[in-house]
Coordinates of C-alpha atoms and ligand atoms in Angstrom, one line a residue:
M1 CA 21.3 26.2 15.9
R2 CA 19.6 23.1 14.9
A3 CA 16.1 25.2 15.6
A4 CA 17.4 28.1 13.5
V5 CA 18.3 26.0 10.3
S6 CA 14.6 24.5 10.6
L7 CA 12.7 27.8 11.0
A8 CA 14.7 29.4 8.2
C9 CA 13.9 26.7 6.0
L10 CA 10.3 26.8 6.5
A11 CA 10.2 30.4 5.7
A12 CA 12.3 29.3 2.8
A13 CA 9.7 26.5 1.9
L14 CA 7.1 29.1 1.7
A15 CA 9.0 31.1 -0.6
A16 CA 9.5 28.0 -2.9
T17 CA 13.4 27.9 -2.7
A18 CA 15.5 24.8 -2.3
C19 CA 15.5 23.5 1.3
D20 CA 16.0 20.5 3.7
R21 CA 12.9 19.2 4.7
P22 CA 12.1 20.9 8.0
T23 CA 12.3 19.4 11.4
S24 CA 8.3 18.8 12.2
T25 CA 6.4 17.3 15.0
S26 CA 4.5 16.2 11.5
T27 CA 6.2 13.7 10.0
S28 CA 3.9 11.0 9.5
T29 CA 3.1 10.1 6.0
S30 CA -0.3 9.1 7.3
T31 CA -3.5 11.6 7.1
P32 CA -3.9 13.2 10.2
T33 CA -6.8 13.1 12.0
A34 CA -8.5 16.3 13.2
P35 CA -7.7 17.7 16.8
A36 CA -10.5 17.7 19.0
Y37 CA -9.9 21.3 20.0
P38 CA -10.3 24.2 17.6
V39 CA -7.4 25.0 15.7
V40 CA -8.2 28.2 13.9
V41 CA -5.7 30.4 11.7
A42 CA -6.8 34.1 11.7
L43 CA -5.0 36.1 8.8
V44 CA -5.2 39.9 8.1
I45 CA -3.3 41.0 4.7
D46 CA -2.5 44.6 5.5
Q47 CA -4.1 46.8 2.8
E48 CA -6.3 44.1 1.0
A49 CA -9.3 46.5 -0.1
A50 CA -12.5 44.9 -1.0
W51 CA -12.1 46.3 -4.4
I52 CA -8.7 44.8 -4.9
A53 CA -10.3 41.4 -3.8
A54 CA -13.2 41.2 -5.9
E55 CA -11.4 42.5 -9.3
R56 CA -8.1 40.6 -9.0
W57 CA -8.3 37.5 -6.6
P58 CA -10.7 35.7 -9.8
L59 CA -7.4 36.2 -11.8
L60 CA -5.8 34.1 -9.6
P61 CA -4.7 30.4 -10.4
A62 CA -7.1 27.6 -9.1
D63 CA -4.2 26.2 -7.1
G64 CA -3.4 29.3 -4.8
G65 CA -4.5 29.9 -1.5
L66 CA -7.1 32.2 -2.1
A67 CA -9.1 30.5 -4.6
R68 CA -8.9 27.2 -2.2
L69 CA -10.4 29.7 0.5
L70 CA -13.1 30.7 -1.8
R71 CA -14.1 27.2 -2.8
E72 CA -14.1 26.1 0.7
G73 CA -15.5 29.1 2.6
T74 CA -17.8 31.9 2.8
Y75 CA -16.6 35.0 0.8
V76 CA -18.2 38.8 2.1
R77 CA -17.2 41.2 -0.6
D78 CA -17.8 44.2 1.3
L79 CA -17.0 44.1 4.9
R80 CA -17.2 48.0 6.2
Y81 CA -15.6 49.5 8.9
A82 CA -17.6 51.9 10.8
H83 CA -14.7 54.4 11.2
S84 CA -12.9 57.0 9.1
A85 CA -9.0 56.8 9.7
T86 CA -8.5 53.8 8.2
D87 CA -5.4 53.1 9.2
T88 CA -3.7 49.6 10.5
A89 CA -4.0 50.0 14.0
P90 CA -7.8 51.2 14.3
G91 CA -8.3 48.4 11.5
H92 CA -6.7 45.4 13.3
S93 CA -7.9 46.6 16.9
A94 CA -11.4 46.7 15.1
L95 CA -11.1 43.3 13.6
Y96 CA -10.0 41.9 17.1
T97 CA -12.3 43.2 19.4
G98 CA -15.4 44.1 17.1
A99 CA -15.3 47.7 18.5
P100 CA -14.4 51.1 16.5
P101 CA -11.9 53.2 17.5
R102 CA -14.2 55.5 19.7
T103 CA -14.7 52.4 21.7
S104 CA -11.8 50.5 21.8
G105 CA -9.3 53.7 22.4
I106 CA -6.9 53.1 19.4
W107 CA -7.5 56.2 16.8
G108 CA -4.3 56.1 14.6
N109 CA -1.1 54.3 14.2
E110 CA 1.2 56.9 15.7
V111 CA 1.1 59.7 18.1
L112 CA 3.1 62.5 18.9
D113 CA 5.5 61.9 21.6
P114 CA 4.3 65.2 24.1
V115 CA 7.9 66.5 25.0
A116 CA 9.9 65.7 21.9
H117 CA 6.9 66.2 19.1
T118 CA 8.2 63.2 17.2
K119 CA 5.8 60.2 15.9
V120 CA 5.9 57.5 18.2
S121 CA 3.7 54.0 18.0
I122 CA 0.3 54.6 19.5
L123 CA 1.1 51.0 21.3
R124 CA 4.4 52.6 22.8
D125 CA 4.6 51.7 26.3
D126 CA 7.4 53.6 28.6
E127 CA 6.8 50.9 31.4
T128 CA 7.7 48.1 28.9
K129 CA 11.2 46.9 27.0
L130 CA 11.9 45.4 23.9
V131 CA 12.7 41.6 24.1
W132 CA 14.9 39.9 21.6
T133 CA 17.4 37.2 21.4
G134 CA 20.6 39.5 21.7
A135 CA 21.7 41.2 24.3
P136 CA 18.7 43.7 26.1
P137 CA 19.0 46.9 24.2
A138 CA 16.8 48.5 26.8
W139 CA 14.7 50.3 24.2
V140 CA 11.2 50.8 25.0
G141 CA 8.7 48.1 24.3
S142 CA 5.0 48.2 23.3
S143 CA 1.9 46.9 24.8
T144 CA -1.8 46.9 25.1
K145 CA -1.9 49.5 27.5
V146 CA -3.8 51.7 25.4
L147 CA -6.4 49.3 24.6
Q148 CA -9.7 50.2 26.6
V149 CA -11.8 46.9 25.7
D150 CA -11.0 43.4 25.5
T151 CA -9.6 41.3 22.4
V152 CA -11.2 38.1 20.9
A153 CA -7.9 36.5 22.2
D154 CA -8.4 37.6 25.6
R155 CA -11.6 35.9 25.8
F156 CA -9.9 32.7 24.3
R157 CA -7.5 33.0 27.0
A158 CA -9.8 33.3 30.2
A159 CA -12.2 30.5 28.7
H160 CA -9.1 28.3 27.9
P161 CA -6.0 29.1 30.3
D162 CA -3.7 26.5 28.3
A163 CA -4.6 27.7 24.8
F164 CA -1.9 28.2 22.2
I165 CA -2.1 31.9 21.2
V166 CA 0.6 33.0 18.9
S167 CA 0.3 36.4 16.9
I168 CA 2.8 37.6 14.5
S169 CA 3.3 40.8 11.9
I170 CA 6.4 42.6 10.9
K171 CA 4.6 45.7 12.9
D172 CA 3.2 45.8 16.5
R173 CA -0.2 46.9 15.3
G174 CA -0.3 43.8 13.2
A175 CA 0.3 41.7 16.2
I176 CA -0.2 43.1 19.4
F177 CA -4.6 43.2 19.0
A178 CA -4.5 39.7 17.6
G179 CA -2.7 38.2 20.3
G180 CA -4.3 40.2 23.2
R181 CA -3.1 40.7 26.7
K182 CA -1.8 37.4 27.5
P183 CA -0.8 35.9 24.4
T184 CA 1.7 32.7 24.4
A185 CA 4.1 35.0 22.1
S186 CA 3.3 38.1 20.4
L187 CA 6.2 38.9 18.0
W188 CA 6.8 41.7 15.7
W189 CA 9.7 42.4 13.5
D190 CA 11.8 45.5 14.3
K191 CA 13.5 47.4 11.3
E192 CA 16.8 48.5 13.3
L193 CA 17.2 45.2 15.0
D194 CA 16.6 43.5 11.6
Q195 CA 14.9 40.8 14.0
F196 CA 11.6 39.6 15.4
V197 CA 11.1 40.8 19.0
T198 CA 8.4 40.9 21.8
S199 CA 8.1 43.1 24.8
T200 CA 8.2 42.7 28.5
A201 CA 4.3 43.3 28.6
F202 CA 4.3 39.8 26.9
A203 CA 7.2 37.6 27.9
P204 CA 10.5 38.2 29.6
S205 CA 12.3 36.5 27.2
F206 CA 12.0 35.7 23.5
P207 CA 10.5 31.9 22.7
A208 CA 13.3 29.4 22.2
W209 CA 11.3 28.1 19.1
A210 CA 11.4 31.3 17.1
D211 CA 15.1 32.3 15.7
A212 CA 14.6 36.2 15.4
Q213 CA 17.4 36.7 12.8
A214 CA 17.5 33.7 10.6
V215 CA 14.4 33.7 9.0
P216 CA 14.4 37.4 7.4
G217 CA 18.2 36.5 6.2
A218 CA 16.8 33.2 4.7
V219 CA 13.6 34.7 2.8
R220 CA 15.7 37.3 1.1
A221 CA 18.9 35.5 0.3
K222 CA 17.6 35.9 -3.7
P223 CA 16.6 39.1 -5.3
W224 CA 12.7 39.5 -5.7
T225 CA 11.8 38.8 -9.2
L226 CA 8.6 38.2 -11.3
L227 CA 7.1 34.7 -10.3
D228 CA 4.6 34.8 -13.2
A229 CA 6.1 37.5 -15.7
D230 CA 3.4 37.0 -18.3
W231 CA 0.6 37.0 -15.6
V232 CA 1.7 40.3 -14.4
K233 CA 2.2 42.0 -17.6
A234 CA -1.4 41.1 -18.7
H235 CA -3.1 42.6 -15.8
A236 CA -0.8 45.7 -14.6
A237 CA -2.1 48.9 -16.4
T238 CA 1.3 50.4 -15.9
P239 CA 4.8 50.0 -17.0
D240 CA 7.3 48.5 -14.5
D241 CA 9.2 52.2 -14.4
Q242 CA 6.0 54.0 -13.6
L243 CA 6.3 57.7 -12.5
G244 CA 5.7 58.1 -8.9
E245 CA 6.7 54.7 -7.8
G246 CA 9.3 55.1 -4.7
E247 CA 13.0 53.8 -4.4
L248 CA 12.2 51.7 -1.7
G249 CA 15.1 50.9 0.7
G250 CA 17.5 52.8 -2.0
M251 CA 16.4 50.1 -4.8
P252 CA 15.7 51.1 -8.2
I253 CA 11.9 51.0 -8.9
T254 CA 12.5 48.1 -11.7
F255 CA 12.2 44.3 -11.3
P256 CA 14.7 42.3 -10.1
H257 CA 14.7 44.1 -6.6
D258 CA 17.9 42.6 -5.0
V259 CA 16.6 43.1 -1.3
A260 CA 19.7 41.9 0.4
H261 CA 22.0 44.5 -1.1
A262 CA 19.7 47.4 -1.1
P263 CA 21.3 50.5 0.5
S264 CA 18.8 49.9 3.3
P265 CA 18.0 46.1 3.2
T266 CA 15.7 46.6 5.7
S267 CA 13.5 49.1 4.1
A268 CA 13.5 46.6 1.4
F269 CA 12.7 43.6 3.2
R270 CA 9.7 44.8 4.5
G271 CA 8.2 46.0 1.3
S272 CA 8.7 42.8 -0.3
P273 CA 6.8 39.5 -0.6
F274 CA 9.9 37.9 1.8
A275 CA 8.4 39.9 4.6
D276 CA 5.2 37.9 4.3
D277 CA 7.0 34.7 3.5
A278 CA 8.8 35.5 7.1
V279 CA 5.4 35.7 8.8
L280 CA 3.8 32.7 7.4
G281 CA 7.1 30.8 8.1
L282 CA 7.3 31.5 11.6
G283 CA 3.6 31.1 12.2
L284 CA 4.5 27.5 10.9
A285 CA 7.5 27.2 13.5
A286 CA 5.0 28.4 16.1
L287 CA 2.2 25.5 15.6
D288 CA 5.3 23.2 15.7
A289 CA 6.6 24.6 19.0
E290 CA 6.1 22.3 21.9
H291 CA 2.5 21.5 22.7
A292 CA 1.3 23.6 20.4
G293 CA -0.4 21.0 18.9
E294 CA -2.1 19.9 21.8
R295 CA -4.5 22.6 23.0
P296 CA -7.1 25.0 21.5
T297 CA -5.0 27.0 19.1
L298 CA -5.4 30.6 17.7
L299 CA -2.5 31.6 15.4
A300 CA -3.0 34.9 14.1
L301 CA -0.8 36.4 11.3
S302 CA -0.9 39.9 9.7
L303 CA 1.0 40.0 6.7
S304 CA 2.7 43.8 6.0
G305 CA 4.5 43.2 3.4
N306 CA 1.6 43.8 1.2
D307 CA 1.0 47.0 2.6
Y308 CA 4.1 48.2 1.9
V309 CA 4.4 47.2 -1.4
G310 CA 1.3 49.3 -2.2
H311 CA 2.6 52.3 -0.4
A312 CA 6.2 52.5 -2.2
Y313 CA 4.9 51.6 -5.5
G314 CA 1.1 51.8 -5.5
P315 CA -1.5 49.1 -6.4
D316 CA -1.4 49.3 -9.7
S317 CA 2.4 48.3 -10.2
W318 CA 4.2 45.4 -11.2
E319 CA 5.6 44.9 -7.4
A320 CA 1.6 44.9 -6.0
W321 CA 0.5 42.3 -8.6
D322 CA 3.6 40.3 -8.3
E323 CA 3.0 40.6 -4.4
L324 CA -0.4 39.4 -4.6
R325 CA 0.6 36.4 -7.1
R326 CA 3.3 35.3 -4.4
L327 CA 1.4 35.9 -1.5
D328 CA -1.4 33.6 -3.1
A329 CA 1.5 30.9 -3.9
S330 CA 2.5 31.1 0.0
L331 CA -1.2 30.8 1.4
G332 CA -1.5 27.8 -0.6
R333 CA 1.6 26.1 0.7
F334 CA 0.9 27.2 4.0
F335 CA -2.9 25.6 3.9
A336 CA -1.1 22.8 2.6
A337 CA 0.9 22.8 5.8
L338 CA -2.0 22.9 7.9
D339 CA -3.4 19.9 6.1
T340 CA 0.0 18.0 7.1
R341 CA -1.0 18.8 10.7
Y342 CA -4.2 18.6 11.3
G343 CA -6.0 16.8 8.0
S344 CA -8.1 19.2 5.8
S345 CA -10.8 19.3 8.0
G346 CA -8.9 19.8 11.1
W347 CA -8.5 23.6 10.8
S348 CA -10.5 26.5 10.3
A349 CA -9.3 29.9 8.7
V350 CA -10.6 33.7 8.5
L351 CA -8.9 36.5 6.4
S352 CA -9.9 39.6 6.1
G353 CA -8.0 43.5 5.4
D354 CA -7.3 45.8 8.0
H355 CA -7.9 49.3 5.3
G356 CA -7.7 49.4 1.5
V357 CA -5.8 51.6 -0.6
T358 CA -6.0 54.4 -3.5
T359 CA -4.8 54.5 -7.0
M360 CA -1.2 56.4 -7.0
P361 CA -1.6 60.1 -8.1
E362 CA 0.8 59.6 -11.2
V363 CA -1.3 56.9 -12.4
A364 CA -4.8 58.8 -11.4
N365 CA -3.8 61.6 -13.1
G366 CA -1.8 60.3 -15.9
I367 CA -3.0 56.6 -16.9
P368 CA -6.8 56.4 -17.7
A369 CA -6.6 52.4 -18.4
A370 CA -5.9 52.3 -14.6
R371 CA -9.3 54.0 -13.6
P372 CA -11.8 51.7 -16.0
W373 CA -14.4 53.2 -13.4
C374 CA -13.9 56.5 -15.0
R375 CA -14.7 55.6 -18.5
P376 CA -18.2 57.4 -19.5
D377 CA -20.0 54.4 -19.9
A378 CA -18.8 52.8 -16.3
G379 CA -21.9 53.5 -14.1
P380 CA -21.4 54.5 -10.7
D381 CA -18.4 52.8 -9.0
P382 CA -19.5 50.6 -6.3
W383 CA -16.1 51.3 -4.3
G384 CA -16.5 55.0 -4.8
R385 CA -13.2 55.6 -6.5
A386 CA -12.0 58.9 -7.7
C387 CA -12.0 60.3 -11.1
G388 CA -10.6 63.7 -10.1
N389 CA -6.9 64.7 -9.8
A390 CA -5.4 63.4 -6.8
G391 CA -2.8 64.2 -4.5
R392 CA -0.5 64.0 -1.5
L393 CA -0.5 66.2 1.5
M394 CA 2.9 66.4 3.3
P395 CA 2.4 66.1 7.0
D396 CA 5.3 67.8 8.1
E397 CA 5.2 70.6 5.9
L398 CA 1.6 71.3 6.6
G399 CA 2.6 71.3 10.3
A400 CA 5.4 73.8 9.8
E401 CA 2.6 75.8 7.5
L402 CA 0.0 75.8 10.3
R403 CA 2.8 76.5 13.1
A404 CA 3.6 79.6 11.4
V405 CA -0.4 80.6 10.6
A406 CA -1.1 80.1 14.5
A407 CA 1.8 82.4 15.4
K408 CA 0.2 85.2 13.0
A409 CA -3.5 84.3 14.0
V410 CA -2.6 84.6 17.5
P411 CA 0.1 87.4 18.3
G412 CA 2.0 88.1 21.4
E413 CA 4.0 86.0 23.5
H414 CA 3.2 82.6 23.8
A415 CA 4.8 78.9 22.8
A416 CA 4.1 77.3 19.8
L417 CA -0.3 76.6 19.8
V418 CA 0.2 73.6 16.9
M419 CA 2.3 70.5 17.9
G420 CA 1.9 69.0 14.2
V421 CA 0.2 67.0 12.2
I422 CA -0.4 63.2 11.7
D423 CA -3.0 61.5 9.8
P424 CA -5.5 62.5 9.8
Y425 CA -5.2 65.3 12.6
V426 CA -3.9 68.5 13.6
Y427 CA -2.9 68.4 17.2
F428 CA -2.5 71.4 19.1
T429 CA -0.1 72.0 21.9
P430 CA -1.1 72.6 25.7
E431 CA -1.0 76.2 25.0
G432 CA -3.1 75.6 22.0
R433 CA -5.8 73.7 23.5
A434 CA -5.9 76.2 26.6
L435 CA -6.8 79.0 24.6
A436 CA -10.4 80.1 25.3
G437 CA -12.5 83.2 23.9
A438 CA -11.8 85.4 20.7
P439 CA -8.2 83.9 20.5
A440 CA -9.2 80.1 20.5
A441 CA -11.8 81.2 17.6
A442 CA -9.1 83.1 16.0
L443 CA -6.9 80.3 15.8
R444 CA -9.3 77.5 14.9
K445 CA -10.6 79.8 12.0
A446 CA -6.8 80.5 10.5
L447 CA -5.7 76.7 10.5
T448 CA -8.6 76.0 9.0
A449 CA -8.7 78.4 6.0
A450 CA -5.0 77.6 5.6
I451 CA -5.8 73.8 5.6
L452 CA -8.5 74.1 3.2
A453 CA -6.3 76.0 0.6
H454 CA -4.7 72.9 0.0
P455 CA -6.2 71.4 -3.1
E456 CA -6.4 67.6 -1.4
V457 CA -8.4 68.6 1.3
A458 CA -12.3 68.5 1.3
R459 CA -13.2 69.3 4.9
V460 CA -11.8 70.5 8.1
I461 CA -14.0 69.1 11.0
D462 CA -13.1 70.9 14.5
T463 CA -13.6 67.6 16.8
R464 CA -14.8 70.0 19.7
A465 CA -18.1 69.8 17.6
L466 CA -18.2 66.2 17.7
P467 CA -21.5 64.7 19.5
A468 CA -20.9 63.3 22.9
S469 CA -22.2 59.9 21.6
C470 CA -21.8 58.8 18.2
P471 CA -24.8 57.9 16.0
P472 CA -25.8 54.3 15.2
E473 CA -23.4 52.0 12.6
S474 CA -26.2 52.2 10.2
D475 CA -25.4 55.8 9.5
E476 CA -22.6 56.0 7.2
S477 CA -22.2 59.8 6.7
I478 CA -18.6 61.3 7.2
D479 CA -19.7 62.9 10.2
A480 CA -20.6 59.4 11.8
L481 CA -17.6 57.7 10.5
V482 CA -15.4 60.5 11.6
C483 CA -17.2 60.5 15.3
R484 CA -16.5 56.8 15.4
A485 CA -13.0 57.3 14.6
F486 CA -12.3 59.8 17.5
V487 CA -11.1 59.1 21.0
P488 CA -11.9 62.4 23.2
G489 CA -9.0 63.6 25.0
R490 CA -6.5 61.8 23.2
S491 CA -7.2 62.2 19.4
G492 CA -6.4 65.7 17.6
D493 CA -8.3 68.8 17.5
L494 CA -8.9 69.2 14.1
Y495 CA -9.8 66.5 11.2
V496 CA -8.7 66.9 8.4
L497 CA -10.8 64.8 5.5
T498 CA -8.9 64.8 2.3
R499 CA -10.7 64.3 -1.1
P500 CA -11.1 60.8 -2.8
G501 CA -7.9 59.9 -4.1
S502 CA -5.6 62.3 -2.1
F503 CA -3.9 61.6 0.9
F504 CA -1.4 62.1 4.0
D505 CA 1.8 61.0 2.5
P506 CA 2.7 57.6 4.2
D507 CA 6.3 58.7 4.6
V508 CA 7.6 55.1 3.2
V509 CA 9.2 56.6 0.6
P510 CA 8.6 60.3 1.2
G511 CA 6.5 62.4 -1.7
K512 CA 6.3 58.7 -3.4
G513 CA 3.7 56.2 -3.6
T514 CA 0.2 56.0 -2.4
S515 CA -1.8 55.4 1.0
H516 CA -5.2 55.3 2.4
G517 CA -6.7 56.3 5.8
T518 CA -10.3 58.2 4.3
P519 CA -13.9 57.1 5.2
Y520 CA -14.2 56.2 1.5
L521 CA -15.2 53.1 0.6
F522 CA -12.3 52.0 -1.5
D523 CA -10.5 52.8 2.1
R524 CA -13.0 51.8 4.4
A525 CA -14.2 48.2 2.7
V526 CA -12.4 44.8 3.0
P527 CA -12.9 41.4 1.9
L528 CA -13.8 38.6 4.7
V529 CA -13.4 35.1 4.1
A530 CA -13.8 32.5 6.7
R531 CA -13.3 28.6 6.0
A532 CA -14.4 26.1 8.2
P533 CA -15.5 22.6 7.1
G534 CA -18.8 21.9 8.5
K535 CA -19.4 25.1 10.1
V536 CA -19.4 27.7 7.4
P537 CA -21.0 26.9 4.1
A538 CA -18.5 26.2 1.0
G539 CA -18.4 28.3 -2.1
R540 CA -20.4 31.1 -0.8
V541 CA -20.5 34.9 -1.7
V542 CA -22.2 37.5 0.1
R543 CA -22.6 40.4 -1.9
E544 CA -24.5 42.6 0.7
P545 CA -22.3 45.0 2.7
M546 CA -21.3 43.3 6.3
S547 CA -20.5 45.2 9.3
F548 CA -16.8 44.9 10.6
R549 CA -17.8 43.3 13.5
A550 CA -18.7 40.5 11.5
F551 CA -14.9 39.5 11.9
A552 CA -14.7 39.2 15.6
R553 CA -18.0 37.2 15.7
T554 CA -17.1 34.6 13.2
L555 CA -13.5 34.2 15.0
S556 CA -15.1 34.0 18.6
S557 CA -17.7 31.6 17.4
L558 CA -14.7 29.0 15.7
L559 CA -12.6 29.8 19.0
G560 CA -16.2 28.6 21.3
V561 CA -16.3 31.9 22.9
E562 CA -18.7 34.8 23.0
P563 CA -17.2 38.4 21.0
P564 CA -15.9 41.0 23.1
D565 CA -18.0 43.9 22.1
P566 CA -21.5 43.3 23.0
E567 CA -22.3 44.8 19.6
A568 CA -20.2 42.5 17.6
A569 CA -22.3 39.6 19.7
N570 CA -25.4 40.9 17.4
A571 CA -23.1 40.8 14.5
S572 CA -23.2 38.6 11.4
D573 CA -21.8 35.2 12.2
L574 CA -20.6 33.6 9.1
T575 CA -20.9 30.1 10.9
R576 CA -24.7 31.0 11.4
L577 CA -25.8 32.5 7.6
H578 CA -28.9 31.2 6.5
Ligands
LIG601 ZN1 -2.4 48.7 7.4

C-alpha cells in the first residue's frame, strides 16, 4: 500500500494540494550531478494550437513551466503537420514517427467496426487484452498493429535494449505511439474502469510501481476552482456561463466544478486539469521506479485533459484559460522535480501539440471580442482563423441521412450502401464499394450533393480520385494535405472538408463545445519547444514555419539515435540550428 500512497501524493503534489513528502529515490539535499546517459522527457499538450501558444503563453507567469521552457530552450512558433484530418492519433503518430498518415497508416482516431458498425479505437487489437490491477476483465486491448512504420522509441529500444521507455496518457492514442512497440511501460487511463491500464501487447501484468486507481482518486478529491480568478477574468472574452459550453459529466457549466461528485465523475475527470496532474504524477513515479534512474531514459507524457476541456467548453472559456494556467503551474513543479532528480542540466525536454482547435460556434457567431482577427483593421490572420458563421456537423445524423439518400439513389434490392460517418470520412459498406458503372456514379453524385447541402461543408473529395503518390511536403494545398492524410484501402470513401470554423461534432458533450480536424492552420499548426542545456540554444524563437518532422528529428538527436522516417532525417534539428 505504501507505493500507492506515495503515488497519489506525487500526483497531489503536482496539483499543489497538501501531501506528505513522497517516497523517492532522490532524498538527498545536495545538488544531483547530471547523468551520463540521456534523460529525455517528451510532452504533448493535446489540442495545444500554435495560435494559443503564440497569444497566451506570453501571458503566463515567469515562474511557470512554459516560461521556463521558453527561457531555457528554442521555441518554434509554427510547426506544421503535412496532413489534413488533424486529430489525436494522426498527430501523435506523426510526431513520434516523423511520417504523415499516408505512410504511418494512422489516418484517424476511430474506425467503424465492420460488423457492429460502431466506433472503435484505431488501435484496438482483438488479439490483445486489457491489463490492469484488478481481476482481468478480458476486455480487448490496444496495440501498434495498425502502425506501418517505426517510432522514435523503437529506434531508441534497438540502440539501447536496456533503455527505460515509459509513455503515459489519458488516451491509448496519446501513449502508444510515444512508447513504441517495446516500451518498459505504456499506460493509459480507461474511462469504464476509472484506472490506468495497459495491454498484453506491451506487458503481461500491470507495473508494480503504478497504482492505477490511487492517482485519479487523489487528484480530484477537491472541486476544480479557478487557480487565479483575476487572471482568467482579465483574459477570457466570454462569461463563465457561455452559451454552447457542454455539461461535461453532467456538471453545470460554471465554476466550481465538483468533479468527484459529478453524475459521471469519469467524464468530468478527463476534462479537467486533474487528468493532466494524474499523468504528470505517474510520470514522476515511473522515474522513481526500480532502475529507472540508471539507464538511458525516455519519458513521454500526453496531456489529454487540455483536449477534453477545449472540446467541452471551447478555447475561449474560463475553463480553458484556467486549464492552461494550472497546467503551466503543474509543469513548473514537474520540471523542478526533474531538477531534484537529475540536476537542471541533466535532463532534456521537447514539447508540442498534436493538433489545434477552433473557436466554439456560439462564441464565433455571437461574441465579436473573441475574434479580434476579424476586425476591419486586423489584417490577414497568420493562423487562417475564420470570420464567417460556424457550425457543427453531427456524424450520426449525417450517416442516417446518407443511408436514406443512398437507398433512393440506387433503387432495388440490396444491402445498405453507406456504413457510417466518422470524421472526416463517409465509409461505404462492402456492397457500396462493390458497385460499378452507372449505379456507382449515381451513388457518389447523390451523396456528394446531400453533403454539400450542409452549410458547414466546403468540399467533398472522392478518395478514388486521389493520386497514387502525394505531392512533396512543400505543397500545402488542400488536395495535397488530404492525399497525405489518406491510407489507401483503409480510410473512407468520401472525404468531407468542412469550412473554416465548422467541424464534425466530437461527441464529448453531443451538440456542444468545439473541435478540430481540418487542414486549416488554426488546426494544423502547433508549437514546438526543445530544452536541452548545452545542446539547444536558450531563449531562441523561430518564427518561420517548420515541418512536423522536426519533432521526431530533434527527439531522436537528444536520444542519440537516427529518426525512423528517412524524410525526418532531413528535417530541421533544434540541436543543430544555425
Ligand atoms: Zn488530440
